[in-house]
GROMACS .gro file of C-alpha atoms in nm:
model
  230
    1UNK     CA    1   0.000   0.000   0.000
    2UNK     CA    2   0.137   0.342  -0.097
    3UNK     CA    3   0.171   0.625   0.153
    4UNK     CA    4  -0.115   0.802  -0.026
    5UNK     CA    5  -0.348   0.506   0.032
    6UNK     CA    6  -0.226   0.462   0.390
    7UNK     CA    7  -0.297   0.825   0.474
    8UNK     CA    8  -0.638   0.813   0.306
    9UNK     CA    9  -0.728   0.511   0.517
   10UNK     CA   10  -0.606   0.690   0.829
   11UNK     CA   11  -0.817   0.995   0.745
   12UNK     CA   12  -1.128   0.780   0.717
   13UNK     CA   13  -1.048   0.614   1.049
   14UNK     CA   14  -1.010   0.953   1.221
   15UNK     CA   15  -1.333   1.095   1.078
   16UNK     CA   16  -1.565   1.260   1.329
   17UNK     CA   17  -1.926   1.278   1.209
   18UNK     CA   18  -2.022   1.575   1.428
   19UNK     CA   19  -1.713   1.768   1.321
   20UNK     CA   20  -1.783   1.679   0.958
   21UNK     CA   21  -2.127   1.843   0.982
   22UNK     CA   22  -1.983   2.144   1.162
   23UNK     CA   23  -1.699   2.192   0.908
   24UNK     CA   24  -1.920   2.137   0.605
   25UNK     CA   25  -2.161   2.406   0.727
   26UNK     CA   26  -1.869   2.654   0.729
   27UNK     CA   27  -1.754   2.555   0.381
   28UNK     CA   28  -2.042   2.604   0.138
   29UNK     CA   29  -1.980   2.434  -0.193
   30UNK     CA   30  -1.712   2.203  -0.052
   31UNK     CA   31  -1.855   1.852  -0.065
   32UNK     CA   32  -1.557   1.632   0.020
   33UNK     CA   33  -1.503   1.705   0.390
   34UNK     CA   34  -1.450   1.390   0.597
   35UNK     CA   35  -1.436   1.567   0.934
   36UNK     CA   36  -1.088   1.526   1.084
   37UNK     CA   37  -0.990   1.784   1.345
   38UNK     CA   38  -0.687   2.006   1.286
   39UNK     CA   39  -0.470   1.873   1.572
   40UNK     CA   40  -0.515   1.522   1.433
   41UNK     CA   41  -0.425   1.639   1.082
   42UNK     CA   42  -0.113   1.813   1.213
   43UNK     CA   43  -0.009   1.491   1.384
   44UNK     CA   44  -0.062   1.297   1.060
   45UNK     CA   45   0.136   1.559   0.865
   46UNK     CA   46   0.434   1.511   1.098
   47UNK     CA   47   0.413   1.136   1.044
   48UNK     CA   48   0.408   1.188   0.667
   49UNK     CA   49   0.709   1.418   0.689
   50UNK     CA   50   0.906   1.152   0.877
   51UNK     CA   51   0.814   0.907   0.603
   52UNK     CA   52   0.795   0.947   0.223
   53UNK     CA   53   0.667   1.306   0.214
   54UNK     CA   54   0.796   1.371  -0.140
   55UNK     CA   55   0.569   1.098  -0.274
   56UNK     CA   56   0.276   1.231  -0.074
   57UNK     CA   57   0.311   1.576  -0.228
   58UNK     CA   58   0.275   1.414  -0.571
   59UNK     CA   59  -0.080   1.305  -0.483
   60UNK     CA   60  -0.288   1.448  -0.768
   61UNK     CA   61  -0.602   1.263  -0.664
   62UNK     CA   62  -0.704   1.426  -0.338
   63UNK     CA   63  -1.051   1.281  -0.290
   64UNK     CA   64  -1.100   1.449   0.046
   65UNK     CA   65  -1.037   1.806   0.152
   66UNK     CA   66  -0.824   1.676   0.436
   67UNK     CA   67  -0.582   1.520   0.186
   68UNK     CA   68  -0.529   1.859   0.026
   69UNK     CA   69  -0.494   2.020   0.367
   70UNK     CA   70  -0.231   1.764   0.464
   71UNK     CA   71  -0.024   1.848   0.157
   72UNK     CA   72  -0.019   2.211   0.268
   73UNK     CA   73   0.076   2.115   0.623
   74UNK     CA   74   0.360   1.893   0.500
   75UNK     CA   75   0.500   2.181   0.292
   76UNK     CA   76   0.509   2.386   0.612
   77UNK     CA   77   0.736   2.124   0.769
   78UNK     CA   78   0.995   2.115   0.490
   79UNK     CA   79   1.348   2.207   0.592
   80UNK     CA   80   1.530   2.311   0.277
   81UNK     CA   81   1.656   2.613   0.087
   82UNK     CA   82   1.380   2.878   0.087
   83UNK     CA   83   1.372   2.890  -0.293
   84UNK     CA   84   1.294   2.519  -0.304
   85UNK     CA   85   1.016   2.559  -0.048
   86UNK     CA   86   0.870   2.837  -0.262
   87UNK     CA   87   0.861   2.595  -0.555
   88UNK     CA   88   0.650   2.355  -0.349
   89UNK     CA   89   0.424   2.644  -0.246
   90UNK     CA   90   0.383   2.760  -0.605
   91UNK     CA   91   0.280   2.410  -0.712
   92UNK     CA   92   0.033   2.383  -0.425
   93UNK     CA   93  -0.145   2.719  -0.447
   94UNK     CA   94  -0.369   2.615  -0.742
   95UNK     CA   95  -0.507   2.334  -0.522
   96UNK     CA   96  -0.607   2.587  -0.257
   97UNK     CA   97  -0.980   2.624  -0.323
   98UNK     CA   98  -1.136   2.714   0.011
   99UNK     CA   99  -1.061   2.936   0.310
  100UNK     CA  100  -0.990   2.646   0.546
  101UNK     CA  101  -0.717   2.493   0.331
  102UNK     CA  102  -0.575   2.837   0.257
  103UNK     CA  103  -0.555   2.957   0.615
  104UNK     CA  104  -0.419   2.636   0.767
  105UNK     CA  105  -0.156   2.629   0.490
  106UNK     CA  106  -0.043   2.986   0.543
  107UNK     CA  107  -0.014   2.970   0.920
  108UNK     CA  108   0.221   2.672   0.888
  109UNK     CA  109   0.477   2.843   0.664
  110UNK     CA  110   0.713   2.934   0.950
  111UNK     CA  111   1.018   2.957   0.721
  112UNK     CA  112   0.881   3.295   0.613
  113UNK     CA  113   0.994   3.450   0.943
  114UNK     CA  114   1.358   3.424   0.835
  115UNK     CA  115   1.300   3.498   0.465
  116UNK     CA  116   1.075   3.802   0.471
  117UNK     CA  117   1.193   3.996   0.167
  118UNK     CA  118   1.217   3.686  -0.052
  119UNK     CA  119   0.859   3.589   0.033
  120UNK     CA  120   0.734   3.947   0.005
  121UNK     CA  121   0.848   3.952  -0.355
  122UNK     CA  122   0.707   3.602  -0.414
  123UNK     CA  123   0.351   3.683  -0.301
  124UNK     CA  124   0.310   3.993  -0.517
  125UNK     CA  125   0.177   3.791  -0.812
  126UNK     CA  126  -0.092   3.647  -0.588
  127UNK     CA  127  -0.189   3.985  -0.447
  128UNK     CA  128  -0.225   4.106  -0.807
  129UNK     CA  129  -0.418   3.798  -0.918
  130UNK     CA  130  -0.784   3.797  -1.022
  131UNK     CA  131  -0.845   3.453  -0.869
  132UNK     CA  132  -1.027   3.450  -0.535
  133UNK     CA  133  -0.810   3.205  -0.344
  134UNK     CA  134  -0.483   3.327  -0.494
  135UNK     CA  135  -0.566   3.671  -0.358
  136UNK     CA  136  -0.666   3.522  -0.025
  137UNK     CA  137  -0.340   3.326  -0.010
  138UNK     CA  138  -0.136   3.642  -0.066
  139UNK     CA  139  -0.332   3.844   0.187
  140UNK     CA  140  -0.328   3.573   0.455
  141UNK     CA  141   0.050   3.548   0.417
  142UNK     CA  142   0.067   3.923   0.477
  143UNK     CA  143  -0.153   3.913   0.786
  144UNK     CA  144   0.038   3.621   0.937
  145UNK     CA  145   0.393   3.745   0.879
  146UNK     CA  146   0.415   4.108   0.763
  147UNK     CA  147   0.203   4.327   0.992
  148UNK     CA  148   0.504   4.471   1.172
  149UNK     CA  149   0.696   4.798   1.182
  150UNK     CA  150   0.922   4.723   0.886
  151UNK     CA  151   0.635   4.631   0.654
  152UNK     CA  152   0.316   4.803   0.773
  153UNK     CA  153   0.331   5.085   0.516
  154UNK     CA  154   0.380   4.840   0.231
  155UNK     CA  155   0.109   4.610   0.365
  156UNK     CA  156  -0.147   4.892   0.377
  157UNK     CA  157  -0.046   5.003   0.030
  158UNK     CA  158  -0.113   4.652  -0.102
  159UNK     CA  159  -0.443   4.619   0.081
  160UNK     CA  160  -0.558   4.949  -0.069
  161UNK     CA  161  -0.517   4.792  -0.413
  162UNK     CA  162  -0.724   4.481  -0.343
  163UNK     CA  163  -1.021   4.523  -0.576
  164UNK     CA  164  -1.234   4.213  -0.601
  165UNK     CA  165  -1.596   4.104  -0.586
  166UNK     CA  166  -1.499   3.762  -0.448
  167UNK     CA  167  -1.621   3.717  -0.093
  168UNK     CA  168  -1.333   3.517   0.055
  169UNK     CA  169  -1.073   3.751  -0.091
  170UNK     CA  170  -1.263   4.051   0.045
  171UNK     CA  171  -1.290   3.891   0.387
  172UNK     CA  172  -0.917   3.817   0.395
  173UNK     CA  173  -0.841   4.182   0.318
  174UNK     CA  174  -1.084   4.296   0.590
  175UNK     CA  175  -0.929   4.053   0.838
  176UNK     CA  176  -0.581   4.186   0.755
  177UNK     CA  177  -0.693   4.548   0.792
  178UNK     CA  178  -0.849   4.471   1.130
  179UNK     CA  179  -0.518   4.328   1.253
  180UNK     CA  180  -0.335   4.632   1.113
  181UNK     CA  181  -0.572   4.851   1.313
  182UNK     CA  182  -0.510   4.664   1.638
  183UNK     CA  183  -0.132   4.679   1.593
  184UNK     CA  184  -0.097   5.018   1.421
  185UNK     CA  185  -0.409   5.214   1.506
  186UNK     CA  186  -0.309   5.563   1.388
  187UNK     CA  187  -0.166   5.449   1.054
  188UNK     CA  188  -0.462   5.225   0.983
  189UNK     CA  189  -0.715   5.490   1.080
  190UNK     CA  190  -0.558   5.727   0.828
  191UNK     CA  191  -0.569   5.442   0.575
  192UNK     CA  192  -0.941   5.382   0.635
  193UNK     CA  193  -1.017   5.746   0.555
  194UNK     CA  194  -0.879   5.710   0.202
  195UNK     CA  195  -1.149   5.724  -0.068
  196UNK     CA  196  -0.968   5.470  -0.288
  197UNK     CA  197  -1.031   5.167  -0.067
  198UNK     CA  198  -1.273   4.917  -0.217
  199UNK     CA  199  -1.612   4.990  -0.056
  200UNK     CA  200  -1.696   4.628   0.022
  201UNK     CA  201  -1.353   4.570   0.178
  202UNK     CA  202  -1.389   4.896   0.374
  203UNK     CA  203  -1.729   4.799   0.517
  204UNK     CA  204  -1.613   4.449   0.609
  205UNK     CA  205  -1.297   4.593   0.768
  206UNK     CA  206  -1.492   4.829   0.992
  207UNK     CA  207  -1.720   4.545   1.094
  208UNK     CA  208  -1.424   4.318   1.178
  209UNK     CA  209  -1.257   4.589   1.386
  210UNK     CA  210  -1.578   4.669   1.574
  211UNK     CA  211  -1.624   4.300   1.654
  212UNK     CA  212  -1.286   4.291   1.829
  213UNK     CA  213  -1.282   4.277   2.209
  214UNK     CA  214  -0.956   4.473   2.200
  215UNK     CA  215  -1.127   4.792   2.082
  216UNK     CA  216  -1.284   5.043   2.323
  217UNK     CA  217  -1.652   5.138   2.310
  218UNK     CA  218  -1.556   5.495   2.218
  219UNK     CA  219  -1.341   5.373   1.927
  220UNK     CA  220  -1.626   5.158   1.800
  221UNK     CA  221  -1.859   5.459   1.799
  222UNK     CA  222  -1.599   5.661   1.608
  223UNK     CA  223  -1.550   5.386   1.349
  224UNK     CA  224  -1.926   5.354   1.297
  225UNK     CA  225  -1.935   5.727   1.229
  226UNK     CA  226  -1.660   5.691   0.966
  227UNK     CA  227  -1.849   5.402   0.809
  228UNK     CA  228  -2.160   5.614   0.777
  229UNK     CA  229  -1.971   5.882   0.582
  230UNK     CA  230  -1.867   5.645   0.303
   0.00000   0.00000   0.00000
């Protein structure tokens, strides 16, 4: 039995019916969720990485969403030259077709922390893409690794240029802007007052910020007032 078949069998064994229903409800249009919890998948990904992970990444017949998710998690474990890891990422991004796969993939790419400028340049093509989950990939990379002093101005500049009607790309941009606001309030407040921000992204950003427990009641009132002027 190949590692691909072994892992598929393991996924089916670890399936949780209640979690399957819960996950499927959060992923409209995704019909191949088995229902394996993330900690279990991370454990399986580490087992794959200790085994024949190169063969597993060649799996072009991912019948279940969890198989695709595992490929992304395995890429996050690779210890190699950053350029080689980026090649694996580039090959995987087209398989990223829902927010759950995208976000779990991005948060596992810890090599980015030591290769910021290389990855910044790499993600530009995704930020400039017209494909929903390519944009989301680029934005989620930014919000995980680049909302810091050295990059905040460039991050806001990129988020200003996100123009899309795709819901999950818009929500990623709003999520990123909300984190920018929490970490760099003054800069992000000035950013939100710009007329060039996509209206849908702007509205979703204000909503995300207002929903945060880290924002004062007075700030929420002020942000609602800004929202009403747009």
